[in-house]
mmCIF file of C-alpha atoms in Angstrom:
data_model
loop_
_atom_site.group_PDB
_atom_site.id
_atom_site.type_symbol
_atom_site.label_atom_id
_atom_site.label_comp_id
_atom_site.label_asym_id
_atom_site.label_seq_id
_atom_site.Cartn_x
_atom_site.Cartn_y
_atom_site.Cartn_z
ATOM 1 C CA MET A 222 -3.351 -8.717 -9.307
ATOM 2 C CA VAL A 223 -2.144 -5.155 -8.900
ATOM 3 C CA ASN A 224 -4.616 -3.893 -11.499
ATOM 4 C CA SER A 225 -7.551 -5.653 -9.876
ATOM 5 C CA LEU A 226 -6.512 -4.281 -6.482
ATOM 6 C CA LEU A 227 -6.324 -0.762 -7.870
ATOM 7 C CA ASP A 228 -9.652 -1.156 -9.674
ATOM 8 C CA ASN A 229 -11.229 -2.310 -6.417
ATOM 9 C CA LYS A 230 -9.713 0.613 -4.522
ATOM 10 C CA ASN A 231 -10.910 3.159 -7.064
ATOM 11 C CA SER A 232 -14.434 1.786 -7.223
ATOM 12 C CA SER A 233 -15.162 2.686 -3.617
ATOM 13 C CA MET A 234 -12.870 5.077 -1.815
ATOM 14 C CA THR A 235 -15.102 4.830 1.262
ATOM 15 C CA SER A 236 -14.079 1.222 1.829
ATOM 16 C CA LEU A 237 -10.366 1.827 2.194
ATOM 17 C CA THR A 238 -8.627 -0.262 4.820
ATOM 18 C CA ARG A 239 -5.065 -0.430 6.121
ATOM 19 C CA ASP A 240 -4.689 -3.618 4.098
ATOM 20 C CA ILE A 241 -5.567 -1.873 0.841
ATOM 21 C CA LEU A 242 -3.195 0.994 1.625
ATOM 22 C CA ILE A 243 -0.376 -1.445 2.410
ATOM 23 C CA LYS A 244 -0.950 -3.463 -0.766
ATOM 24 C CA THR A 245 -1.090 -0.317 -2.896
ATOM 25 C CA ILE A 246 2.147 1.008 -1.422
ATOM 26 C CA VAL A 247 3.930 -2.331 -1.714
ATOM 27 C CA ALA A 248 2.770 -2.754 -5.320
ATOM 28 C CA GLU A 249 4.113 0.692 -6.168
ATOM 29 C CA GLU A 250 7.473 0.022 -4.527
ATOM 30 C CA MET A 251 7.795 -3.389 -6.148
ATOM 31 C CA LYS A 252 7.412 -1.856 -9.606
ATOM 32 C CA MET A 253 10.978 -0.628 -9.205
ATOM 33 C CA CYS A 254 12.316 -3.926 -7.862
ATOM 34 C CA ASP A 255 14.994 -5.478 -9.993
ATOM 35 C CA SER A 256 16.239 -7.788 -7.265
ATOM 36 C CA SER A 257 17.231 -11.290 -8.220
ATOM 37 C CA ASP A 258 15.124 -12.505 -5.291
ATOM 38 C CA TYR A 259 11.793 -10.814 -5.949
ATOM 39 C CA ARG A 260 9.924 -12.922 -3.396
ATOM 40 C CA GLU A 261 12.294 -12.042 -0.561
ATOM 41 C CA GLN A 262 12.132 -8.345 -1.445
ATOM 42 C CA LEU A 263 8.328 -8.510 -1.575
ATOM 43 C CA GLN A 264 8.204 -10.058 1.904
ATOM 44 C CA LYS A 265 10.592 -7.453 3.328
ATOM 45 C CA THR A 266 8.689 -4.590 1.743
ATOM 46 C CA TYR A 267 5.321 -5.884 2.946
ATOM 47 C CA HIS A 268 6.703 -6.452 6.456
ATOM 48 C CA LYS A 269 8.084 -2.904 6.524
ATOM 49 C CA TRP A 270 4.763 -1.309 5.612
ATOM 50 C CA GLU A 271 2.474 -3.507 7.701
ATOM 51 C CA HIS A 272 4.231 -2.188 10.818
ATOM 52 C CA GLU A 273 3.882 1.488 9.926
ATOM 53 C CA SER A 274 1.279 3.676 11.583
ATOM 54 C CA SER A 275 -1.974 4.434 9.796
ATOM 55 C CA ASN A 276 -0.893 8.083 9.542
ATOM 56 C CA VAL A 277 2.293 7.126 7.713
ATOM 57 C CA LEU A 278 0.343 4.779 5.433
ATOM 58 C CA CYS A 279 -2.108 7.550 4.563
ATOM 59 C CA GLN A 280 0.734 9.978 3.808
ATOM 60 C CA LYS A 281 2.471 7.507 1.500
ATOM 61 C CA PHE A 282 -0.816 6.514 -0.165
ATOM 62 C CA ASN A 283 -1.616 10.186 -0.753
ATOM 63 C CA GLN A 284 1.768 10.680 -2.429
ATOM 64 C CA ILE A 285 1.185 7.727 -4.733
ATOM 65 C CA GLU A 286 -2.457 8.376 -5.577
ATOM 66 C CA LYS A 287 -2.345 12.177 -5.366
ATOM 67 C CA SER A 288 -5.232 12.027 -2.911
ATOM 68 C CA ASN A 289 -5.929 13.435 0.511
ATOM 69 C CA ILE A 290 -7.222 10.604 2.661
ATOM 70 C CA THR A 291 -6.988 10.599 6.434
ATOM 71 C CA VAL A 292 -7.013 7.893 9.069
ATOM 72 C CA ASP A 293 -10.591 8.885 9.898
ATOM 73 C CA ILE A 294 -11.967 7.350 6.684
ATOM 74 C CA LEU A 295 -10.210 3.987 7.026
ATOM 75 C CA LYS A 296 -12.489 1.045 7.716
ATOM 76 C CA PRO A 297 -11.464 -1.326 10.501
#
């Protein structure tokens, strides 16, 4: 699922949404998860990021993807 999400994101940078940013960030953070309760950690991580501002999401996404997106290009 992560690969298909990333392929979708890379195919059209102009269609980025908050949801795609959140999923990309969560997928990256979950790569390092060695928790015995993966599902619980996934829910906590997703919950954390879905409540962040769009500016914070863009900053984190830019760190991960080495890009320079801004809130202005996010689709509603």
